[in-house]
mmCIF file of N, CA and C in Angstrom:
data_model
loop_
_atom_site.group_PDB
_atom_site.id
_atom_site.type_symbol
_atom_site.label_atom_id
_atom_site.label_comp_id
_atom_site.label_asym_id
_atom_site.label_seq_id
_atom_site.Cartn_x
_atom_site.Cartn_y
_atom_site.Cartn_z
ATOM 1 N N UNK A 9 155.842 148.517 65.926
ATOM 2 C CA UNK A 9 154.998 147.124 65.162
ATOM 3 C C UNK A 9 153.484 146.827 65.551
ATOM 4 N N UNK A 10 152.781 147.564 65.428
ATOM 5 C CA UNK A 10 150.787 147.753 65.363
ATOM 6 C C UNK A 10 150.686 146.607 65.116
ATOM 7 N N UNK A 11 149.888 145.538 65.964
ATOM 8 C CA UNK A 11 149.490 143.860 65.041
ATOM 9 C C UNK A 11 147.942 144.281 65.780
ATOM 10 N N UNK A 12 147.345 145.047 66.330
ATOM 11 C CA UNK A 12 145.711 144.885 66.644
ATOM 12 C C UNK A 12 145.342 146.684 67.654
ATOM 13 N N UNK A 13 143.943 146.288 66.698
ATOM 14 C CA UNK A 13 143.187 146.976 67.474
ATOM 15 C C UNK A 13 142.313 147.502 68.248
ATOM 16 N N UNK A 14 142.076 147.694 69.410
ATOM 17 C CA UNK A 14 140.532 147.277 69.751
ATOM 18 C C UNK A 14 139.606 148.183 69.530
ATOM 19 N N UNK A 15 138.428 148.343 69.818
ATOM 20 C CA UNK A 15 137.027 149.501 69.735
ATOM 21 C C UNK A 15 136.460 149.155 70.581
ATOM 22 N N UNK A 16 135.494 150.231 71.176
ATOM 23 C CA UNK A 16 134.662 150.743 72.247
ATOM 24 C C UNK A 16 133.228 150.388 71.681
ATOM 25 N N UNK A 17 131.737 150.609 71.652
ATOM 26 C CA UNK A 17 131.041 150.832 70.997
ATOM 27 C C UNK A 17 130.537 152.055 70.974
ATOM 28 N N UNK A 18 129.979 152.459 72.922
ATOM 29 C CA UNK A 18 129.820 153.599 73.120
ATOM 30 C C UNK A 18 130.513 154.891 73.087
ATOM 31 N N UNK A 19 129.551 155.508 72.020
ATOM 32 C CA UNK A 19 131.257 156.853 71.530
ATOM 33 C C UNK A 19 132.308 156.689 71.257
ATOM 34 N N UNK A 20 132.725 155.754 70.308
ATOM 35 C CA UNK A 20 133.162 155.622 69.553
ATOM 36 C C UNK A 20 133.451 155.185 68.208
ATOM 37 N N UNK A 21 133.208 154.198 68.312
ATOM 38 C CA UNK A 21 131.823 153.466 66.623
ATOM 39 C C UNK A 21 130.754 154.339 66.444
ATOM 40 N N UNK A 22 129.767 154.172 67.803
ATOM 41 C CA UNK A 22 128.853 154.312 68.159
ATOM 42 C C UNK A 22 128.442 155.941 69.354
ATOM 43 N N UNK A 23 127.573 156.476 68.828
ATOM 44 C CA UNK A 23 126.324 157.762 69.989
ATOM 45 C C UNK A 23 126.298 157.613 70.608
ATOM 46 N N UNK A 24 126.731 157.252 72.108
ATOM 47 C CA UNK A 24 126.048 157.500 73.140
ATOM 48 C C UNK A 24 125.146 158.962 74.073
ATOM 49 N N UNK A 25 124.556 158.598 73.504
ATOM 50 C CA UNK A 25 123.915 160.300 74.874
ATOM 51 C C UNK A 25 122.066 159.834 75.121
ATOM 52 N N UNK A 26 122.526 159.016 76.444
ATOM 53 C CA UNK A 26 120.831 158.941 77.501
ATOM 54 C C UNK A 26 119.794 159.852 76.968
ATOM 55 N N UNK A 27 120.134 161.078 77.025
ATOM 56 C CA UNK A 27 119.046 162.309 76.710
ATOM 57 C C UNK A 27 118.079 162.142 75.444
ATOM 58 N N UNK A 28 119.408 161.785 74.524
ATOM 59 C CA UNK A 28 118.501 161.404 73.029
ATOM 60 C C UNK A 28 117.435 160.939 73.059
ATOM 61 N N UNK A 29 118.788 159.436 73.423
ATOM 62 C CA UNK A 29 118.256 158.712 73.039
ATOM 63 C C UNK A 29 116.565 158.600 74.108
ATOM 64 N N UNK A 30 116.220 158.189 75.295
ATOM 65 C CA UNK A 30 115.033 158.933 76.059
ATOM 66 C C UNK A 30 114.215 159.609 74.733
ATOM 67 N N UNK A 31 114.375 160.745 74.433
ATOM 68 C CA UNK A 31 113.464 161.440 73.611
ATOM 69 C C UNK A 31 113.567 161.315 72.298
ATOM 70 N N UNK A 32 114.434 160.624 71.905
ATOM 71 C CA UNK A 32 113.966 159.302 70.261
ATOM 72 C C UNK A 32 112.434 158.248 70.558
ATOM 73 N N UNK A 33 112.737 157.777 71.377
ATOM 74 C CA UNK A 33 111.769 156.568 71.886
ATOM 75 C C UNK A 33 110.732 156.638 72.465
ATOM 76 N N UNK A 34 110.829 158.036 72.938
ATOM 77 C CA UNK A 34 109.363 158.867 73.804
ATOM 78 C C UNK A 34 109.448 159.683 73.624
ATOM 79 N N UNK A 35 109.350 160.591 72.918
ATOM 80 C CA UNK A 35 108.710 162.146 72.337
ATOM 81 C C UNK A 35 107.890 163.016 73.174
ATOM 82 N N UNK A 36 107.085 161.881 73.597
ATOM 83 C CA UNK A 36 106.253 162.512 74.669
ATOM 84 C C UNK A 36 106.522 162.802 76.598
ATOM 85 N N UNK A 37 106.969 161.884 76.292
ATOM 86 C CA UNK A 37 107.691 160.956 78.401
ATOM 87 C C UNK A 37 107.760 162.780 79.199
ATOM 88 N N UNK A 38 107.071 162.841 80.513
ATOM 89 C CA UNK A 38 107.307 163.463 81.115
ATOM 90 C C UNK A 38 107.869 163.174 81.998
ATOM 91 N N UNK A 39 108.793 162.183 81.260
ATOM 92 C CA UNK A 39 110.033 160.890 83.002
ATOM 93 C C UNK A 39 111.536 161.395 82.201
ATOM 94 N N UNK A 40 111.430 161.279 81.252
ATOM 95 C CA UNK A 40 113.030 161.474 80.459
ATOM 96 C C UNK A 40 113.548 161.893 81.626
ATOM 97 N N UNK A 41 114.341 162.954 82.934
ATOM 98 C CA UNK A 41 114.681 163.116 84.054
ATOM 99 C C UNK A 41 115.086 161.617 84.232
ATOM 100 N N UNK A 42 114.117 160.476 85.008
ATOM 101 C CA UNK A 42 113.325 160.379 85.880
ATOM 102 C C UNK A 42 114.242 158.921 85.246
ATOM 103 N N UNK A 43 114.214 159.166 84.106
ATOM 104 C CA UNK A 43 114.413 157.953 83.260
ATOM 105 C C UNK A 43 116.016 157.822 83.138
ATOM 106 N N UNK A 44 116.476 159.103 82.841
ATOM 107 C CA UNK A 44 118.121 158.851 82.504
ATOM 108 C C UNK A 44 118.504 158.776 84.205
ATOM 109 N N UNK A 45 118.364 159.752 85.126
ATOM 110 C CA UNK A 45 118.827 159.379 86.032
ATOM 111 C C UNK A 45 118.734 157.784 87.358
ATOM 112 N N UNK A 46 117.824 157.190 86.998
ATOM 113 C CA UNK A 46 117.673 156.235 86.858
ATOM 114 C C UNK A 46 118.094 154.217 86.529
ATOM 115 N N UNK A 47 117.639 155.221 85.355
ATOM 116 C CA UNK A 47 118.209 153.708 84.424
ATOM 117 C C UNK A 47 119.317 153.726 83.957
ATOM 118 N N UNK A 48 119.794 155.207 82.908
ATOM 119 C CA UNK A 48 120.556 155.153 82.570
ATOM 120 C C UNK A 48 121.888 155.257 83.319
ATOM 121 N N UNK A 49 122.154 156.550 84.562
ATOM 122 C CA UNK A 49 123.074 156.972 85.195
ATOM 123 C C UNK A 49 122.972 156.264 87.039
ATOM 124 N N UNK A 50 121.762 154.798 87.182
ATOM 125 C CA UNK A 50 121.279 154.504 88.140
ATOM 126 C C UNK A 50 122.790 153.171 88.134
ATOM 127 N N UNK A 51 122.720 152.181 89.510
ATOM 128 C CA UNK A 51 123.423 151.144 89.000
ATOM 129 C C UNK A 51 122.523 150.290 87.894
ATOM 130 N N UNK A 52 121.482 150.119 87.363
ATOM 131 C CA UNK A 52 120.615 148.881 86.864
ATOM 132 C C UNK A 52 120.997 149.238 85.926
ATOM 133 N N UNK A 53 121.610 150.138 85.239
ATOM 134 C CA UNK A 53 121.841 149.342 83.457
ATOM 135 C C UNK A 53 123.400 149.383 83.976
ATOM 136 N N UNK A 54 124.239 149.563 84.694
ATOM 137 C CA UNK A 54 125.289 149.144 85.459
ATOM 138 C C UNK A 54 124.902 147.557 85.060
ATOM 139 N N UNK A 55 124.377 147.109 85.911
ATOM 140 C CA UNK A 55 123.645 145.491 86.088
ATOM 141 C C UNK A 55 123.201 144.831 84.911
ATOM 142 N N UNK A 56 123.010 145.771 83.648
ATOM 143 C CA UNK A 56 121.884 145.479 82.514
ATOM 144 C C UNK A 56 122.684 144.679 81.748
ATOM 145 N N UNK A 57 124.508 145.566 81.721
ATOM 146 C CA UNK A 57 125.607 145.679 81.013
ATOM 147 C C UNK A 57 126.773 144.465 81.408
ATOM 148 N N UNK A 58 126.266 144.660 83.467
ATOM 149 C CA UNK A 58 126.887 143.077 83.005
ATOM 150 C C UNK A 58 126.365 141.565 83.106
ATOM 151 N N UNK A 59 125.388 142.024 82.378
ATOM 152 C CA UNK A 59 124.028 140.094 82.610
ATOM 153 C C UNK A 59 123.613 139.886 83.361
ATOM 154 N N UNK A 60 123.981 140.828 83.910
ATOM 155 C CA UNK A 60 123.620 140.112 86.108
ATOM 156 C C UNK A 60 122.061 140.608 86.880
ATOM 157 N N UNK A 61 121.137 141.020 85.707
ATOM 158 C CA UNK A 61 120.227 141.478 85.266
ATOM 159 C C UNK A 61 119.323 141.103 83.952
ATOM 160 N N UNK A 62 118.138 141.094 83.805
ATOM 161 C CA UNK A 62 117.006 141.088 82.393
ATOM 162 C C UNK A 62 116.567 142.005 82.758
ATOM 163 N N UNK A 63 116.311 142.371 81.402
ATOM 164 C CA UNK A 63 115.719 143.245 81.177
ATOM 165 C C UNK A 63 114.031 143.357 81.994
ATOM 166 N N UNK A 64 113.847 142.974 82.449
ATOM 167 C CA UNK A 64 112.419 142.416 83.011
ATOM 168 C C UNK A 64 112.929 143.096 84.696
ATOM 169 N N UNK A 65 114.264 142.517 85.268
ATOM 170 C CA UNK A 65 114.038 142.528 86.866
ATOM 171 C C UNK A 65 114.220 143.368 86.407
ATOM 172 N N UNK A 66 115.346 144.663 85.407
ATOM 173 C CA UNK A 66 115.231 145.871 85.316
ATOM 174 C C UNK A 66 114.648 146.622 85.599
ATOM 175 N N UNK A 67 113.057 146.681 85.185
ATOM 176 C CA UNK A 67 112.010 147.769 85.024
ATOM 177 C C UNK A 67 111.116 147.165 86.560
ATOM 178 N N UNK A 68 111.648 145.972 87.103
ATOM 179 C CA UNK A 68 110.786 145.870 88.393
ATOM 180 C C UNK A 68 111.709 146.185 89.318
ATOM 181 N N UNK A 69 112.588 146.484 89.066
ATOM 182 C CA UNK A 69 113.780 147.221 90.285
ATOM 183 C C UNK A 69 113.269 148.432 90.241
ATOM 184 N N UNK A 70 112.980 148.831 89.057
ATOM 185 C CA UNK A 70 113.036 150.555 88.752
ATOM 186 C C UNK A 70 111.526 151.061 89.553
ATOM 187 N N UNK A 71 111.485 149.737 89.656
ATOM 188 C CA UNK A 71 109.762 150.587 90.708
ATOM 189 C C UNK A 71 109.829 150.045 92.249
ATOM 190 N N UNK A 72 110.648 148.894 92.320
ATOM 191 C CA UNK A 72 110.418 149.052 94.009
ATOM 192 C C UNK A 72 111.469 149.952 94.280
ATOM 193 N N UNK A 73 112.955 150.068 93.132
ATOM 194 C CA UNK A 73 113.917 151.055 94.622
ATOM 195 C C UNK A 73 114.020 152.313 94.257
ATOM 196 N N UNK A 74 112.445 153.102 93.262
ATOM 197 C CA UNK A 74 112.691 154.773 92.393
ATOM 198 C C UNK A 74 110.694 154.290 92.525
ATOM 199 N N UNK A 75 110.314 153.280 92.951
ATOM 200 C CA UNK A 75 108.343 154.197 92.946
ATOM 201 C C UNK A 75 108.289 153.678 91.424
ATOM 202 N N UNK A 76 108.900 153.674 90.483
ATOM 203 C CA UNK A 76 108.221 153.697 89.228
ATOM 204 C C UNK A 76 106.435 153.197 89.429
ATOM 205 N N UNK A 77 105.724 154.145 89.030
ATOM 206 C CA UNK A 77 104.638 154.086 88.227
ATOM 207 C C UNK A 77 104.469 152.394 86.928
ATOM 208 N N UNK A 78 103.105 151.927 86.693
ATOM 209 C CA UNK A 78 103.016 151.120 85.675
ATOM 210 C C UNK A 78 103.384 151.216 84.931
ATOM 211 N N UNK A 79 102.728 153.010 84.262
ATOM 212 C CA UNK A 79 102.942 153.339 83.488
ATOM 213 C C UNK A 79 104.553 154.030 83.377
ATOM 214 N N UNK A 80 105.402 154.327 84.151
ATOM 215 C CA UNK A 80 106.679 154.376 83.537
ATOM 216 C C UNK A 80 107.641 153.143 83.813
ATOM 217 N N UNK A 81 106.980 151.999 84.284
ATOM 218 C CA UNK A 81 107.750 150.681 83.910
ATOM 219 C C UNK A 81 107.588 150.305 82.340
ATOM 220 N N UNK A 82 105.899 150.707 81.797
ATOM 221 C CA UNK A 82 106.114 150.668 80.210
ATOM 222 C C UNK A 82 107.184 150.976 79.675
ATOM 223 N N UNK A 83 107.846 152.868 79.631
ATOM 224 C CA UNK A 83 108.338 153.532 79.211
ATOM 225 C C UNK A 83 109.891 153.302 79.551
ATOM 226 N N UNK A 84 109.775 152.405 81.089
ATOM 227 C CA UNK A 84 111.155 152.242 81.099
ATOM 228 C C UNK A 84 111.836 150.169 80.082
ATOM 229 N N UNK A 85 110.830 149.920 80.289
ATOM 230 C CA UNK A 85 110.752 148.796 78.863
ATOM 231 C C UNK A 85 110.945 149.224 77.650
ATOM 232 N N UNK A 86 110.222 149.995 77.451
ATOM 233 C CA UNK A 86 110.178 150.030 76.162
ATOM 234 C C UNK A 86 111.915 151.437 75.065
ATOM 235 N N UNK A 87 112.771 152.003 76.517
ATOM 236 C CA UNK A 87 113.478 152.409 76.204
ATOM 237 C C UNK A 87 114.244 150.973 76.352
ATOM 238 N N UNK A 88 114.399 150.867 76.842
ATOM 239 C CA UNK A 88 116.017 148.862 76.953
ATOM 240 C C UNK A 88 115.020 148.509 76.019
ATOM 241 N N UNK A 89 114.536 148.188 75.159
ATOM 242 C CA UNK A 89 113.809 147.585 74.178
ATOM 243 C C UNK A 89 114.705 147.966 72.660
ATOM 244 N N UNK A 90 114.542 149.284 72.427
ATOM 245 C CA UNK A 90 114.936 150.415 71.531
ATOM 246 C C UNK A 90 115.901 151.002 71.768
ATOM 247 N N UNK A 91 116.864 151.170 72.669
ATOM 248 C CA UNK A 91 117.918 150.669 73.247
ATOM 249 C C UNK A 91 118.941 151.313 71.909
ATOM 250 N N UNK A 92 119.177 149.485 71.106
ATOM 251 C CA UNK A 92 119.968 149.690 70.360
ATOM 252 C C UNK A 92 120.001 150.900 68.998
ATOM 253 N N UNK A 93 119.172 150.352 68.725
ATOM 254 C CA UNK A 93 117.831 151.246 67.267
ATOM 255 C C UNK A 93 118.148 152.304 67.428
ATOM 256 N N UNK A 94 118.115 153.048 68.516
ATOM 257 C CA UNK A 94 119.374 154.594 68.900
ATOM 258 C C UNK A 94 120.376 155.087 69.223
ATOM 259 N N UNK A 95 120.907 154.271 68.880
ATOM 260 C CA UNK A 95 122.699 154.628 68.849
ATOM 261 C C UNK A 95 122.631 154.820 66.830
ATOM 262 N N UNK A 96 123.615 156.414 67.068
ATOM 263 C CA UNK A 96 123.943 156.843 65.398
ATOM 264 C C UNK A 96 125.170 155.978 65.290
ATOM 265 N N UNK A 97 125.619 156.000 64.286
ATOM 266 C CA UNK A 97 126.378 155.566 63.972
ATOM 267 C C UNK A 97 127.406 157.119 63.721
ATOM 268 N N UNK A 98 128.705 156.207 64.288
ATOM 269 C CA UNK A 98 129.827 158.357 63.377
ATOM 270 C C UNK A 98 130.696 157.270 62.405
ATOM 271 N N UNK A 99 130.399 157.808 61.351
ATOM 272 C CA UNK A 99 130.421 157.581 60.325
ATOM 273 C C UNK A 99 131.950 157.280 60.062
ATOM 274 N N UNK A 100 132.785 158.508 60.262
ATOM 275 C CA UNK A 100 133.891 158.949 60.558
ATOM 276 C C UNK A 100 134.921 157.308 60.943
ATOM 277 N N UNK A 101 133.857 156.760 62.281
ATOM 278 C CA UNK A 101 134.518 155.393 63.286
ATOM 279 C C UNK A 101 134.775 154.250 62.669
ATOM 280 N N UNK A 102 133.477 154.138 60.819
ATOM 281 C CA UNK A 102 133.596 153.422 60.433
ATOM 282 C C UNK A 102 133.881 152.577 59.365
ATOM 283 N N UNK A 103 135.113 153.992 58.775
ATOM 284 C CA UNK A 103 135.627 154.113 57.704
ATOM 285 C C UNK A 103 137.112 153.419 58.378
ATOM 286 N N UNK A 104 137.326 154.354 59.399
ATOM 287 C CA UNK A 104 138.415 153.671 60.461
ATOM 288 C C UNK A 104 137.990 152.356 60.789
ATOM 289 N N UNK A 105 137.374 151.433 60.741
ATOM 290 C CA UNK A 105 137.093 150.010 61.672
ATOM 291 C C UNK A 105 137.364 149.257 60.410
ATOM 292 N N UNK A 106 137.016 149.830 59.105
ATOM 293 C CA UNK A 106 136.510 148.983 58.555
ATOM 294 C C UNK A 106 137.915 148.969 57.585
ATOM 295 N N UNK A 107 139.319 150.133 57.070
ATOM 296 C CA UNK A 107 140.679 150.596 57.358
ATOM 297 C C UNK A 107 140.901 149.172 57.589
ATOM 298 N N UNK A 108 141.264 149.641 58.491
ATOM 299 C CA UNK A 108 142.481 149.288 59.383
ATOM 300 C C UNK A 108 141.958 147.076 59.864
ATOM 301 N N UNK A 109 140.567 146.981 59.018
ATOM 302 C CA UNK A 109 140.202 145.782 59.723
ATOM 303 C C UNK A 109 141.635 144.686 58.066
ATOM 304 N N UNK A 110 141.300 145.230 57.404
ATOM 305 C CA UNK A 110 142.360 145.320 56.426
ATOM 306 C C UNK A 110 143.753 144.966 56.837
ATOM 307 N N UNK A 111 143.827 144.749 57.100
ATOM 308 C CA UNK A 111 145.281 145.359 57.849
ATOM 309 C C UNK A 111 146.017 144.649 59.342
ATOM 310 N N UNK A 112 145.318 144.669 60.033
ATOM 311 C CA UNK A 112 145.629 144.442 61.381
ATOM 312 C C UNK A 112 143.835 143.558 62.154
ATOM 313 N N UNK A 113 144.152 143.294 63.512
ATOM 314 C CA UNK A 113 143.451 142.428 64.342
ATOM 315 C C UNK A 113 142.740 143.230 64.365
ATOM 316 N N UNK A 114 141.256 143.423 64.424
ATOM 317 C CA UNK A 114 140.619 144.835 65.180
ATOM 318 C C UNK A 114 139.469 143.808 66.360
ATOM 319 N N UNK A 115 139.488 144.232 67.484
ATOM 320 C CA UNK A 115 138.562 143.596 68.523
ATOM 321 C C UNK A 115 137.885 144.684 68.932
ATOM 322 N N UNK A 116 137.154 144.335 69.186
ATOM 323 C CA UNK A 116 134.954 144.985 69.651
ATOM 324 C C UNK A 116 135.380 144.368 71.616
ATOM 325 N N UNK A 117 134.890 145.375 72.330
ATOM 326 C CA UNK A 117 135.461 144.842 74.160
ATOM 327 C C UNK A 117 134.783 146.080 74.091
ATOM 328 N N UNK A 118 133.506 145.891 75.112
ATOM 329 C CA UNK A 118 132.459 146.702 74.996
ATOM 330 C C UNK A 118 131.191 146.273 76.569
ATOM 331 N N UNK A 119 131.043 147.557 77.222
ATOM 332 C CA UNK A 119 130.560 147.077 78.331
ATOM 333 C C UNK A 119 128.766 146.919 77.661
ATOM 334 N N UNK A 120 127.871 145.560 77.364
ATOM 335 C CA UNK A 120 126.821 145.835 76.885
ATOM 336 C C UNK A 120 126.155 144.906 77.089
ATOM 337 N N UNK A 121 124.639 144.678 76.651
ATOM 338 C CA UNK A 121 123.841 143.279 76.923
ATOM 339 C C UNK A 121 124.171 142.161 76.068
ATOM 340 N N UNK A 122 123.847 142.135 75.764
ATOM 341 C CA UNK A 122 124.228 140.155 75.432
ATOM 342 C C UNK A 122 122.505 140.861 73.615
ATOM 343 N N UNK A 123 122.056 140.636 74.658
ATOM 344 C CA UNK A 123 120.345 140.570 73.462
ATOM 345 C C UNK A 123 120.608 141.746 71.854
ATOM 346 N N UNK A 124 120.553 143.005 73.189
ATOM 347 C CA UNK A 124 120.841 144.502 72.698
ATOM 348 C C UNK A 124 122.169 144.290 72.090
ATOM 349 N N UNK A 125 123.210 143.753 72.257
ATOM 350 C CA UNK A 125 124.588 143.873 71.349
ATOM 351 C C UNK A 125 123.729 143.059 70.156
ATOM 352 N N UNK A 126 123.103 142.009 70.255
ATOM 353 C CA UNK A 126 123.164 141.310 68.283
ATOM 354 C C UNK A 126 122.245 141.823 67.960
ATOM 355 N N UNK A 127 121.051 142.657 68.295
ATOM 356 C CA UNK A 127 120.572 143.475 67.054
ATOM 357 C C UNK A 127 121.371 144.106 66.439
ATOM 358 N N UNK A 128 122.313 144.951 67.513
ATOM 359 C CA UNK A 128 123.679 146.428 67.304
ATOM 360 C C UNK A 128 124.238 145.876 66.118
ATOM 361 N N UNK A 129 124.590 144.488 66.178
ATOM 362 C CA UNK A 129 125.464 143.626 65.270
ATOM 363 C C UNK A 129 124.568 143.465 64.043
ATOM 364 N N UNK A 130 123.603 143.238 64.138
ATOM 365 C CA UNK A 130 122.729 142.320 62.824
ATOM 366 C C UNK A 130 122.073 143.426 61.945
ATOM 367 N N UNK A 131 122.156 144.674 62.412
ATOM 368 C CA UNK A 131 121.708 145.020 61.182
ATOM 369 C C UNK A 131 122.918 146.605 61.456
ATOM 370 N N UNK A 132 124.240 145.744 61.741
ATOM 371 C CA UNK A 132 125.261 146.892 61.023
ATOM 372 C C UNK A 132 126.858 145.345 60.887
ATOM 373 N N UNK A 133 126.206 145.163 59.385
ATOM 374 C CA UNK A 133 127.078 143.966 59.173
ATOM 375 C C UNK A 133 128.595 144.383 59.221
ATOM 376 N N UNK A 134 129.367 145.451 59.470
ATOM 377 C CA UNK A 134 130.233 145.572 59.153
ATOM 378 C C UNK A 134 131.388 144.951 60.546
ATOM 379 N N UNK A 135 130.620 145.220 61.890
ATOM 380 C CA UNK A 135 131.108 144.545 62.692
ATOM 381 C C UNK A 135 131.583 143.203 63.426
ATOM 382 N N UNK A 136 130.847 142.732 61.817
ATOM 383 C CA UNK A 136 131.594 141.128 62.274
ATOM 384 C C UNK A 136 132.957 141.022 61.486
ATOM 385 N N UNK A 137 133.867 142.700 61.072
ATOM 386 C CA UNK A 137 134.780 142.298 60.570
ATOM 387 C C UNK A 137 136.881 141.753 62.274
ATOM 388 N N UNK A 138 135.785 142.143 62.941
ATOM 389 C CA UNK A 138 136.028 142.072 63.885
ATOM 390 C C UNK A 138 136.887 141.014 64.229
ATOM 391 N N UNK A 139 138.189 140.536 64.449
ATOM 392 C CA UNK A 139 138.044 138.918 64.443
ATOM 393 C C UNK A 139 137.102 139.065 65.785
ATOM 394 N N UNK A 140 137.667 139.398 66.879
ATOM 395 C CA UNK A 140 136.982 139.051 68.359
ATOM 396 C C UNK A 140 135.669 140.044 68.671
ATOM 397 N N UNK A 141 134.954 139.178 69.382
ATOM 398 C CA UNK A 141 134.504 141.074 70.063
ATOM 399 C C UNK A 141 133.936 140.262 71.606
ATOM 400 N N UNK A 142 134.128 140.816 72.493
ATOM 401 C CA UNK A 142 133.855 140.758 74.289
ATOM 402 C C UNK A 142 132.775 141.364 74.078
ATOM 403 N N UNK A 143 131.803 141.130 74.487
ATOM 404 C CA UNK A 143 131.364 142.282 75.160
ATOM 405 C C UNK A 143 130.589 141.583 77.139
ATOM 406 N N UNK A 144 130.057 142.366 78.022
ATOM 407 C CA UNK A 144 130.694 142.024 79.299
ATOM 408 C C UNK A 144 129.667 141.715 79.917
ATOM 409 N N UNK A 145 128.644 141.342 78.789
ATOM 410 C CA UNK A 145 127.200 140.446 79.505
ATOM 411 C C UNK A 145 127.254 139.104 79.185
#
């Protein structure tokens, strides 16, 4: 008998596509590949999600580890700050989440930055139907 259902955020409840996120936040940037490679695909994003570094430290690491210019640092800071606004909701999964929360204990477990998850939660109140939410940071 099923008692509990666990949902993740990225590519379960919300689409997670770094290239799209970057192009939506910085439509005119010439640095999209650089941001994806060093911010999202490198160790810095994992450190942010784990809560071991904050947003300012991430931007500084991009400069020291990957020679980001001041302009590129500004772009990276903008990507991080606006990240949670660029995760499109997967509507069918929202319906499933809400339906299941009526009959089962529904939980959310995800690797996500604390501050950005707080913003995501505020703009998607259905997530509060989860019995418990555990995020990595």
